[in-house]
Protein backbone atom coordinates (compact mmCIF):
# COMPACT_ATOMS: atom_id res chain seq x y z
CA UNK A 1 0.00 0.00 0.00
CA UNK A 2 1.10 3.56 -0.63
CA UNK A 3 2.39 5.51 2.34
CA UNK A 4 0.33 8.57 3.38
CA UNK A 5 3.65 10.39 3.76
CA UNK A 6 4.49 10.20 0.04
CA UNK A 7 4.83 13.76 -1.28
CA UNK A 8 2.36 13.33 -4.16
CA UNK A 9 -0.34 12.31 -1.69
CA UNK A 10 -0.51 15.83 -0.26
CA UNK A 11 -2.04 17.30 -3.43
CA UNK A 12 -5.42 18.92 -2.76
CA UNK A 13 -8.35 16.90 -4.08
CA UNK A 14 -10.40 18.44 -6.88
CA UNK A 15 -14.15 17.95 -7.28
CA UNK A 16 -13.37 15.49 -10.07
CA UNK A 17 -11.11 13.53 -7.70
CA UNK A 18 -13.87 13.33 -5.10
CA UNK A 19 -16.42 12.29 -7.72
CA UNK A 20 -14.10 9.55 -8.96
CA UNK A 21 -13.58 8.23 -5.44
CA UNK A 22 -17.29 8.43 -4.61
CA UNK A 23 -18.21 6.57 -7.80
CA UNK A 24 -15.74 3.77 -7.10
CA UNK A 25 -16.85 3.34 -3.49
CA UNK A 26 -20.43 2.85 -4.66
CA UNK A 27 -19.56 0.72 -7.70
CA UNK A 28 -19.86 -3.04 -8.09
CA UNK A 29 -16.06 -3.22 -7.91
CA UNK A 30 -16.16 -2.21 -4.24
CA UNK A 31 -17.33 -4.68 -1.57
CA UNK A 32 -20.98 -4.39 -0.60
CA UNK A 33 -20.01 -3.16 2.88
CA UNK A 34 -17.56 -0.53 1.62
CA UNK A 35 -17.95 2.97 3.02
CA UNK A 36 -19.43 5.66 0.84
CA UNK A 37 -17.65 9.01 0.56
CA UNK A 38 -19.55 10.69 3.41
CA UNK A 39 -18.98 7.73 5.72
CA UNK A 40 -15.29 7.66 4.78
CA UNK A 41 -14.95 11.36 5.61
CA UNK A 42 -16.48 10.80 9.04
CA UNK A 43 -14.27 7.76 9.63
CA UNK A 44 -11.08 9.61 8.71
CA UNK A 45 -12.12 12.60 10.82
CA UNK A 46 -12.34 10.33 13.89
CA UNK A 47 -8.83 9.03 13.18
CA UNK A 48 -7.45 12.56 13.05
CA UNK A 49 -9.20 14.24 15.99
CA UNK A 50 -9.08 11.27 18.35
CA UNK A 51 -6.93 10.30 21.33
CA UNK A 52 -4.11 8.62 19.40
CA UNK A 53 -2.81 8.25 15.89
CA UNK A 54 -3.61 4.91 14.27
CA UNK A 55 -1.31 3.95 11.38
CA UNK A 56 -2.97 3.89 7.97
CA UNK A 57 -2.16 0.22 7.46
CA UNK A 58 -4.32 -0.56 10.51
CA UNK A 59 -7.43 1.42 9.54
CA UNK A 60 -7.28 1.18 5.75
CA UNK A 61 -8.93 -2.24 5.44
CA UNK A 62 -11.97 -0.94 7.35
CA UNK A 63 -12.81 1.27 4.37
CA UNK A 64 -13.88 -1.86 2.51
CA UNK A 65 -15.99 -3.29 5.35
CA UNK A 66 -15.54 -5.55 8.33
CA UNK A 67 -15.83 -8.95 6.64
CA UNK A 68 -12.41 -8.91 4.99
CA UNK A 69 -13.55 -8.45 1.39
CA UNK A 70 -11.35 -6.46 -0.94
CA UNK A 71 -12.28 -4.39 -3.98
CA UNK A 72 -11.97 -5.83 -7.47
CA UNK A 73 -9.66 -3.33 -9.10
CA UNK A 74 -9.46 -3.44 -12.89
CA UNK A 75 -5.69 -2.93 -12.79
CA UNK A 76 -2.78 -2.04 -10.54
CA UNK A 77 -3.06 1.49 -11.87
CA UNK A 78 -6.67 1.75 -10.68
CA UNK A 79 -5.70 0.28 -7.31
CA UNK A 80 -2.97 2.89 -6.83
CA UNK A 81 -5.29 5.66 -8.02
CA UNK A 82 -8.14 4.83 -5.61
CA UNK A 83 -5.89 4.10 -2.64
CA UNK A 84 -4.04 7.32 -3.40
CA UNK A 85 -7.29 9.31 -3.39
CA UNK A 86 -8.22 7.88 0.02
CA UNK A 87 -4.82 8.80 1.44
CA UNK A 88 -5.00 12.26 -0.13
CA UNK A 89 -8.37 12.79 1.55
CA UNK A 90 -6.78 11.74 4.84
CA UNK A 91 -3.87 14.15 4.35
CA UNK A 92 -6.16 16.97 3.25
CA UNK A 93 -8.27 16.51 6.37
CA UNK A 94 -5.13 16.42 8.50
CA UNK A 95 -4.01 19.77 7.08
CA UNK A 96 -7.46 21.31 7.57
CA UNK A 97 -7.67 20.15 11.17
CA UNK A 98 -4.13 21.29 11.99
CA UNK A 99 -5.00 24.92 11.31
CA UNK A 100 -7.25 26.48 13.95
CA UNK A 101 -8.40 29.16 11.51
CA UNK A 102 -9.75 26.64 9.01
CA UNK A 103 -13.48 25.98 9.29
CA UNK A 104 -14.18 22.25 9.42
CA UNK A 105 -16.58 21.17 6.70
CA UNK A 106 -17.98 17.62 6.67
CA UNK A 107 -18.76 15.87 3.40
CA UNK A 108 -22.45 15.09 3.68
CA UNK A 109 -25.17 14.36 1.18
CA UNK A 110 -28.03 16.75 0.46
CA UNK A 111 -31.67 15.83 -0.01
CA UNK A 112 -32.57 17.09 -3.48
CA UNK A 113 -36.16 17.89 -2.58
CA UNK A 114 -35.73 19.62 0.77
CA UNK A 115 -32.19 20.89 0.36
CA UNK A 116 -31.40 19.61 3.86
CA UNK A 117 -28.13 17.94 4.75
CA UNK A 118 -28.14 14.17 5.36
CA UNK A 119 -25.58 13.40 8.06
CA UNK A 120 -26.35 9.80 9.09
CA UNK A 121 -23.62 8.26 6.91
CA UNK A 122 -21.01 10.75 8.09
CA UNK A 123 -21.91 10.11 11.74
CA UNK A 124 -21.85 6.36 11.23
CA UNK A 125 -18.37 6.64 9.73
CA UNK A 126 -17.23 8.70 12.71
CA UNK A 127 -18.52 6.13 15.19
CA UNK A 128 -16.77 3.37 13.23
CA UNK A 129 -13.62 5.44 13.59
CA UNK A 130 -13.99 5.60 17.36
CA UNK A 131 -14.50 1.82 17.46
CA UNK A 132 -10.92 1.34 16.24
CA UNK A 133 -9.70 2.26 19.74
CA UNK A 134 -12.74 2.47 22.07
CA UNK A 135 -10.73 2.25 25.29
CA UNK A 136 -8.74 5.34 24.34
CA UNK A 137 -11.95 7.27 23.58
CA UNK A 138 -13.47 6.34 26.93
CA UNK A 139 -11.95 9.31 28.74
CA UNK A 140 -14.06 11.65 26.62
CA UNK A 141 -17.17 9.51 27.02
CA UNK A 142 -16.70 9.64 30.82
CA UNK A 143 -16.56 13.44 30.77
CA UNK A 144 -20.18 14.62 31.07
CA UNK A 145 -19.66 17.86 29.16
CA UNK A 146 -17.87 16.24 26.25
CA UNK A 147 -20.11 13.19 26.23
CA UNK A 148 -22.99 15.57 25.54
CA UNK A 149 -20.92 17.11 22.76
CA UNK A 150 -20.48 13.75 21.02
CA UNK A 151 -24.04 12.58 21.78
CA UNK A 152 -25.72 13.97 18.60
CA UNK A 153 -23.18 12.15 16.42
CA UNK A 154 -23.72 8.86 18.22
CA UNK A 155 -27.51 9.13 18.15
CA UNK A 156 -27.57 10.13 14.49
CA UNK A 157 -25.59 6.98 13.64
CA UNK A 158 -27.55 4.58 15.86
CA UNK A 159 -30.77 2.96 14.61
CA UNK A 160 -32.20 2.53 18.12
CA UNK A 161 -31.33 6.09 19.10
CA UNK A 162 -32.94 7.42 15.94
CA UNK A 163 -36.06 5.34 16.56
CA UNK A 164 -36.35 6.74 20.09
CA UNK A 165 -36.08 10.31 18.82
CA UNK A 166 -38.63 9.63 16.12
CA UNK A 167 -41.06 8.11 18.62
CA UNK A 168 -40.70 11.29 20.67
CA UNK A 169 -41.84 13.30 17.67
CA UNK A 170 -38.45 14.42 16.38
CA UNK A 171 -38.35 15.27 12.68
CA UNK A 172 -35.32 13.18 11.69
CA UNK A 173 -34.62 15.08 8.49
CA UNK A 174 -34.42 18.29 10.49
CA UNK A 175 -32.34 16.56 13.16
CA UNK A 176 -29.78 15.33 10.61
CA UNK A 177 -29.60 18.80 9.07
CA UNK A 178 -28.95 20.34 12.49
CA UNK A 179 -26.29 17.74 13.30
CA UNK A 180 -24.50 18.47 10.03
CA UNK A 181 -24.50 22.19 10.84
CA UNK A 182 -23.23 21.57 14.38
CA UNK A 183 -20.23 19.49 13.23
CA UNK A 184 -18.47 22.71 12.29
CA UNK A 185 -18.24 23.45 16.04
CA UNK A 186 -18.22 19.93 17.51
CA UNK A 187 -15.23 18.54 15.63
CA UNK A 188 -12.78 21.33 16.59
CA UNK A 189 -13.85 20.93 20.23
CA UNK A 190 -13.19 17.19 20.11
CA UNK A 191 -9.83 17.89 18.50
CA UNK A 192 -8.91 20.40 21.19
CA UNK A 193 -10.00 18.04 24.00
CA UNK A 194 -7.42 15.49 22.92
CA UNK A 195 -4.75 18.05 22.08
CA UNK A 196 -4.95 19.33 25.66
CA UNK A 197 -4.59 15.81 27.05
CA UNK A 198 -1.85 14.64 24.71
CA UNK A 199 0.29 17.68 25.44
CA UNK A 200 1.06 18.23 21.76
CA UNK A 201 1.95 21.68 20.36
CA UNK A 202 -0.90 24.09 19.88
CA UNK A 203 -2.40 24.46 16.43
CA UNK A 204 -1.06 26.72 13.72
CA UNK A 205 -2.52 30.21 13.41
mmCIF file of C-alpha atoms in Angstrom:
data_model
loop_
_atom_site.group_PDB
_atom_site.id
_atom_site.type_symbol
_atom_site.label_atom_id
_atom_site.label_comp_id
_atom_site.label_asym_id
_atom_site.label_seq_id
_atom_site.Cartn_x
_atom_site.Cartn_y
_atom_site.Cartn_z
ATOM 1 C CA UNK A 1 0.000 0.000 0.000
ATOM 2 C CA UNK A 2 1.103 3.563 -0.633
ATOM 3 C CA UNK A 3 2.395 5.513 2.342
ATOM 4 C CA UNK A 4 0.331 8.566 3.376
ATOM 5 C CA UNK A 5 3.650 10.394 3.758
ATOM 6 C CA UNK A 6 4.493 10.202 0.040
ATOM 7 C CA UNK A 7 4.828 13.757 -1.281
ATOM 8 C CA UNK A 8 2.362 13.329 -4.160
ATOM 9 C CA UNK A 9 -0.336 12.314 -1.694
ATOM 10 C CA UNK A 10 -0.509 15.829 -0.262
ATOM 11 C CA UNK A 11 -2.036 17.303 -3.430
ATOM 12 C CA UNK A 12 -5.419 18.919 -2.763
ATOM 13 C CA UNK A 13 -8.348 16.904 -4.083
ATOM 14 C CA UNK A 14 -10.400 18.436 -6.878
ATOM 15 C CA UNK A 15 -14.148 17.954 -7.276
ATOM 16 C CA UNK A 16 -13.369 15.493 -10.068
ATOM 17 C CA UNK A 17 -11.112 13.528 -7.704
ATOM 18 C CA UNK A 18 -13.868 13.328 -5.096
ATOM 19 C CA UNK A 19 -16.421 12.291 -7.723
ATOM 20 C CA UNK A 20 -14.096 9.547 -8.958
ATOM 21 C CA UNK A 21 -13.579 8.234 -5.436
ATOM 22 C CA UNK A 22 -17.294 8.430 -4.612
ATOM 23 C CA UNK A 23 -18.211 6.575 -7.797
ATOM 24 C CA UNK A 24 -15.737 3.774 -7.102
ATOM 25 C CA UNK A 25 -16.845 3.340 -3.485
ATOM 26 C CA UNK A 26 -20.431 2.847 -4.661
ATOM 27 C CA UNK A 27 -19.563 0.722 -7.700
ATOM 28 C CA UNK A 28 -19.860 -3.037 -8.093
ATOM 29 C CA UNK A 29 -16.056 -3.215 -7.909
ATOM 30 C CA UNK A 30 -16.155 -2.208 -4.239
ATOM 31 C CA UNK A 31 -17.330 -4.677 -1.566
ATOM 32 C CA UNK A 32 -20.983 -4.387 -0.601
ATOM 33 C CA UNK A 33 -20.009 -3.164 2.880
ATOM 34 C CA UNK A 34 -17.564 -0.530 1.619
ATOM 35 C CA UNK A 35 -17.951 2.969 3.024
ATOM 36 C CA UNK A 36 -19.429 5.661 0.835
ATOM 37 C CA UNK A 37 -17.651 9.011 0.564
ATOM 38 C CA UNK A 38 -19.546 10.692 3.407
ATOM 39 C CA UNK A 39 -18.981 7.727 5.721
ATOM 40 C CA UNK A 40 -15.292 7.659 4.777
ATOM 41 C CA UNK A 41 -14.954 11.364 5.608
ATOM 42 C CA UNK A 42 -16.479 10.802 9.043
ATOM 43 C CA UNK A 43 -14.273 7.761 9.633
ATOM 44 C CA UNK A 44 -11.083 9.610 8.710
ATOM 45 C CA UNK A 45 -12.116 12.596 10.819
ATOM 46 C CA UNK A 46 -12.341 10.330 13.885
ATOM 47 C CA UNK A 47 -8.833 9.033 13.183
ATOM 48 C CA UNK A 48 -7.449 12.558 13.047
ATOM 49 C CA UNK A 49 -9.199 14.236 15.988
ATOM 50 C CA UNK A 50 -9.079 11.265 18.354
ATOM 51 C CA UNK A 51 -6.927 10.302 21.326
ATOM 52 C CA UNK A 52 -4.114 8.620 19.402
ATOM 53 C CA UNK A 53 -2.807 8.246 15.887
ATOM 54 C CA UNK A 54 -3.606 4.914 14.271
ATOM 55 C CA UNK A 55 -1.306 3.950 11.377
ATOM 56 C CA UNK A 56 -2.966 3.891 7.968
ATOM 57 C CA UNK A 57 -2.162 0.223 7.458
ATOM 58 C CA UNK A 58 -4.320 -0.562 10.513
ATOM 59 C CA UNK A 59 -7.426 1.415 9.537
ATOM 60 C CA UNK A 60 -7.280 1.178 5.749
ATOM 61 C CA UNK A 61 -8.932 -2.244 5.443
ATOM 62 C CA UNK A 62 -11.973 -0.938 7.353
ATOM 63 C CA UNK A 63 -12.806 1.271 4.370
ATOM 64 C CA UNK A 64 -13.884 -1.862 2.512
ATOM 65 C CA UNK A 65 -15.987 -3.292 5.347
ATOM 66 C CA UNK A 66 -15.538 -5.549 8.331
ATOM 67 C CA UNK A 67 -15.826 -8.953 6.636
ATOM 68 C CA UNK A 68 -12.411 -8.908 4.990
ATOM 69 C CA UNK A 69 -13.546 -8.451 1.387
ATOM 70 C CA UNK A 70 -11.347 -6.459 -0.941
ATOM 71 C CA UNK A 71 -12.283 -4.386 -3.980
ATOM 72 C CA UNK A 72 -11.968 -5.828 -7.473
ATOM 73 C CA UNK A 73 -9.656 -3.329 -9.099
ATOM 74 C CA UNK A 74 -9.456 -3.438 -12.886
ATOM 75 C CA UNK A 75 -5.687 -2.928 -12.790
ATOM 76 C CA UNK A 76 -2.784 -2.042 -10.536
ATOM 77 C CA UNK A 77 -3.060 1.493 -11.874
ATOM 78 C CA UNK A 78 -6.669 1.747 -10.680
ATOM 79 C CA UNK A 79 -5.699 0.279 -7.309
ATOM 80 C CA UNK A 80 -2.965 2.887 -6.831
ATOM 81 C CA UNK A 81 -5.291 5.657 -8.020
ATOM 82 C CA UNK A 82 -8.137 4.827 -5.614
ATOM 83 C CA UNK A 83 -5.892 4.104 -2.640
ATOM 84 C CA UNK A 84 -4.039 7.321 -3.401
ATOM 85 C CA UNK A 85 -7.288 9.305 -3.393
ATOM 86 C CA UNK A 86 -8.215 7.881 0.016
ATOM 87 C CA UNK A 87 -4.821 8.804 1.444
ATOM 88 C CA UNK A 88 -4.998 12.260 -0.135
ATOM 89 C CA UNK A 89 -8.369 12.787 1.548
ATOM 90 C CA UNK A 90 -6.779 11.737 4.843
ATOM 91 C CA UNK A 91 -3.875 14.147 4.350
ATOM 92 C CA UNK A 92 -6.156 16.968 3.250
ATOM 93 C CA UNK A 93 -8.266 16.514 6.370
ATOM 94 C CA UNK A 94 -5.126 16.421 8.497
ATOM 95 C CA UNK A 95 -4.014 19.774 7.078
ATOM 96 C CA UNK A 96 -7.456 21.310 7.568
ATOM 97 C CA UNK A 97 -7.669 20.151 11.174
ATOM 98 C CA UNK A 98 -4.131 21.292 11.991
ATOM 99 C CA UNK A 99 -5.001 24.923 11.310
ATOM 100 C CA UNK A 100 -7.250 26.477 13.953
ATOM 101 C CA UNK A 101 -8.398 29.156 11.513
ATOM 102 C CA UNK A 102 -9.752 26.637 9.013
ATOM 103 C CA UNK A 103 -13.475 25.981 9.294
ATOM 104 C CA UNK A 104 -14.179 22.252 9.418
ATOM 105 C CA UNK A 105 -16.577 21.167 6.697
ATOM 106 C CA UNK A 106 -17.981 17.618 6.674
ATOM 107 C CA UNK A 107 -18.760 15.870 3.402
ATOM 108 C CA UNK A 108 -22.454 15.089 3.681
ATOM 109 C CA UNK A 109 -25.173 14.359 1.175
ATOM 110 C CA UNK A 110 -28.035 16.752 0.460
ATOM 111 C CA UNK A 111 -31.674 15.827 -0.009
ATOM 112 C CA UNK A 112 -32.565 17.086 -3.479
ATOM 113 C CA UNK A 113 -36.163 17.890 -2.584
ATOM 114 C CA UNK A 114 -35.734 19.620 0.774
ATOM 115 C CA UNK A 115 -32.188 20.893 0.362
ATOM 116 C CA UNK A 116 -31.405 19.610 3.858
ATOM 117 C CA UNK A 117 -28.128 17.939 4.748
ATOM 118 C CA UNK A 118 -28.136 14.175 5.361
ATOM 119 C CA UNK A 119 -25.583 13.401 8.064
ATOM 120 C CA UNK A 120 -26.349 9.797 9.089
ATOM 121 C CA UNK A 121 -23.623 8.262 6.907
ATOM 122 C CA UNK A 122 -21.006 10.749 8.091
ATOM 123 C CA UNK A 123 -21.912 10.111 11.738
ATOM 124 C CA UNK A 124 -21.854 6.359 11.232
ATOM 125 C CA UNK A 125 -18.375 6.638 9.733
ATOM 126 C CA UNK A 126 -17.228 8.699 12.707
ATOM 127 C CA UNK A 127 -18.523 6.125 15.191
ATOM 128 C CA UNK A 128 -16.770 3.375 13.226
ATOM 129 C CA UNK A 129 -13.625 5.439 13.587
ATOM 130 C CA UNK A 130 -13.991 5.595 17.361
ATOM 131 C CA UNK A 131 -14.500 1.819 17.458
ATOM 132 C CA UNK A 132 -10.924 1.340 16.238
ATOM 133 C CA UNK A 133 -9.701 2.264 19.735
ATOM 134 C CA UNK A 134 -12.738 2.465 22.070
ATOM 135 C CA UNK A 135 -10.728 2.254 25.292
ATOM 136 C CA UNK A 136 -8.743 5.340 24.337
ATOM 137 C CA UNK A 137 -11.953 7.271 23.577
ATOM 138 C CA UNK A 138 -13.473 6.337 26.933
ATOM 139 C CA UNK A 139 -11.947 9.313 28.740
ATOM 140 C CA UNK A 140 -14.057 11.650 26.623
ATOM 141 C CA UNK A 141 -17.168 9.505 27.024
ATOM 142 C CA UNK A 142 -16.698 9.640 30.820
ATOM 143 C CA UNK A 143 -16.562 13.443 30.772
ATOM 144 C CA UNK A 144 -20.178 14.620 31.074
ATOM 145 C CA UNK A 145 -19.661 17.863 29.164
ATOM 146 C CA UNK A 146 -17.871 16.245 26.252
ATOM 147 C CA UNK A 147 -20.109 13.192 26.228
ATOM 148 C CA UNK A 148 -22.992 15.574 25.541
ATOM 149 C CA UNK A 149 -20.923 17.111 22.764
ATOM 150 C CA UNK A 150 -20.483 13.754 21.023
ATOM 151 C CA UNK A 151 -24.043 12.583 21.778
ATOM 152 C CA UNK A 152 -25.716 13.974 18.602
ATOM 153 C CA UNK A 153 -23.183 12.151 16.417
ATOM 154 C CA UNK A 154 -23.721 8.857 18.224
ATOM 155 C CA UNK A 155 -27.511 9.128 18.149
ATOM 156 C CA UNK A 156 -27.566 10.126 14.494
ATOM 157 C CA UNK A 157 -25.593 6.979 13.641
ATOM 158 C CA UNK A 158 -27.555 4.581 15.858
ATOM 159 C CA UNK A 159 -30.774 2.958 14.609
ATOM 160 C CA UNK A 160 -32.204 2.528 18.117
ATOM 161 C CA UNK A 161 -31.326 6.087 19.099
ATOM 162 C CA UNK A 162 -32.942 7.415 15.939
ATOM 163 C CA UNK A 163 -36.060 5.337 16.559
ATOM 164 C CA UNK A 164 -36.348 6.743 20.086
ATOM 165 C CA UNK A 165 -36.080 10.307 18.820
ATOM 166 C CA UNK A 166 -38.627 9.633 16.115
ATOM 167 C CA UNK A 167 -41.061 8.108 18.617
ATOM 168 C CA UNK A 168 -40.701 11.295 20.671
ATOM 169 C CA UNK A 169 -41.844 13.302 17.670
ATOM 170 C CA UNK A 170 -38.452 14.423 16.383
ATOM 171 C CA UNK A 171 -38.345 15.274 12.676
ATOM 172 C CA UNK A 172 -35.321 13.180 11.692
ATOM 173 C CA UNK A 173 -34.616 15.075 8.486
ATOM 174 C CA UNK A 174 -34.422 18.288 10.485
ATOM 175 C CA UNK A 175 -32.335 16.559 13.157
ATOM 176 C CA UNK A 176 -29.784 15.334 10.610
ATOM 177 C CA UNK A 177 -29.601 18.798 9.073
ATOM 178 C CA UNK A 178 -28.954 20.340 12.490
ATOM 179 C CA UNK A 179 -26.293 17.739 13.301
ATOM 180 C CA UNK A 180 -24.502 18.472 10.033
ATOM 181 C CA UNK A 181 -24.496 22.192 10.842
ATOM 182 C CA UNK A 182 -23.227 21.568 14.378
ATOM 183 C CA UNK A 183 -20.229 19.487 13.233
ATOM 184 C CA UNK A 184 -18.466 22.712 12.292
ATOM 185 C CA UNK A 185 -18.238 23.450 16.036
ATOM 186 C CA UNK A 186 -18.223 19.931 17.509
ATOM 187 C CA UNK A 187 -15.228 18.538 15.633
ATOM 188 C CA UNK A 188 -12.779 21.328 16.587
ATOM 189 C CA UNK A 189 -13.849 20.933 20.228
ATOM 190 C CA UNK A 190 -13.193 17.192 20.114
ATOM 191 C CA UNK A 191 -9.825 17.887 18.496
ATOM 192 C CA UNK A 192 -8.905 20.405 21.192
ATOM 193 C CA UNK A 193 -9.998 18.044 23.996
ATOM 194 C CA UNK A 194 -7.421 15.488 22.918
ATOM 195 C CA UNK A 195 -4.751 18.053 22.081
ATOM 196 C CA UNK A 196 -4.946 19.333 25.664
ATOM 197 C CA UNK A 197 -4.592 15.814 27.046
ATOM 198 C CA UNK A 198 -1.850 14.636 24.709
ATOM 199 C CA UNK A 199 0.286 17.682 25.436
ATOM 200 C CA UNK A 200 1.063 18.231 21.762
ATOM 201 C CA UNK A 201 1.946 21.676 20.360
ATOM 202 C CA UNK A 202 -0.900 24.093 19.879
ATOM 203 C CA UNK A 203 -2.404 24.464 16.433
ATOM 204 C CA UNK A 204 -1.059 26.718 13.718
ATOM 205 C CA UNK A 205 -2.520 30.211 13.412
#
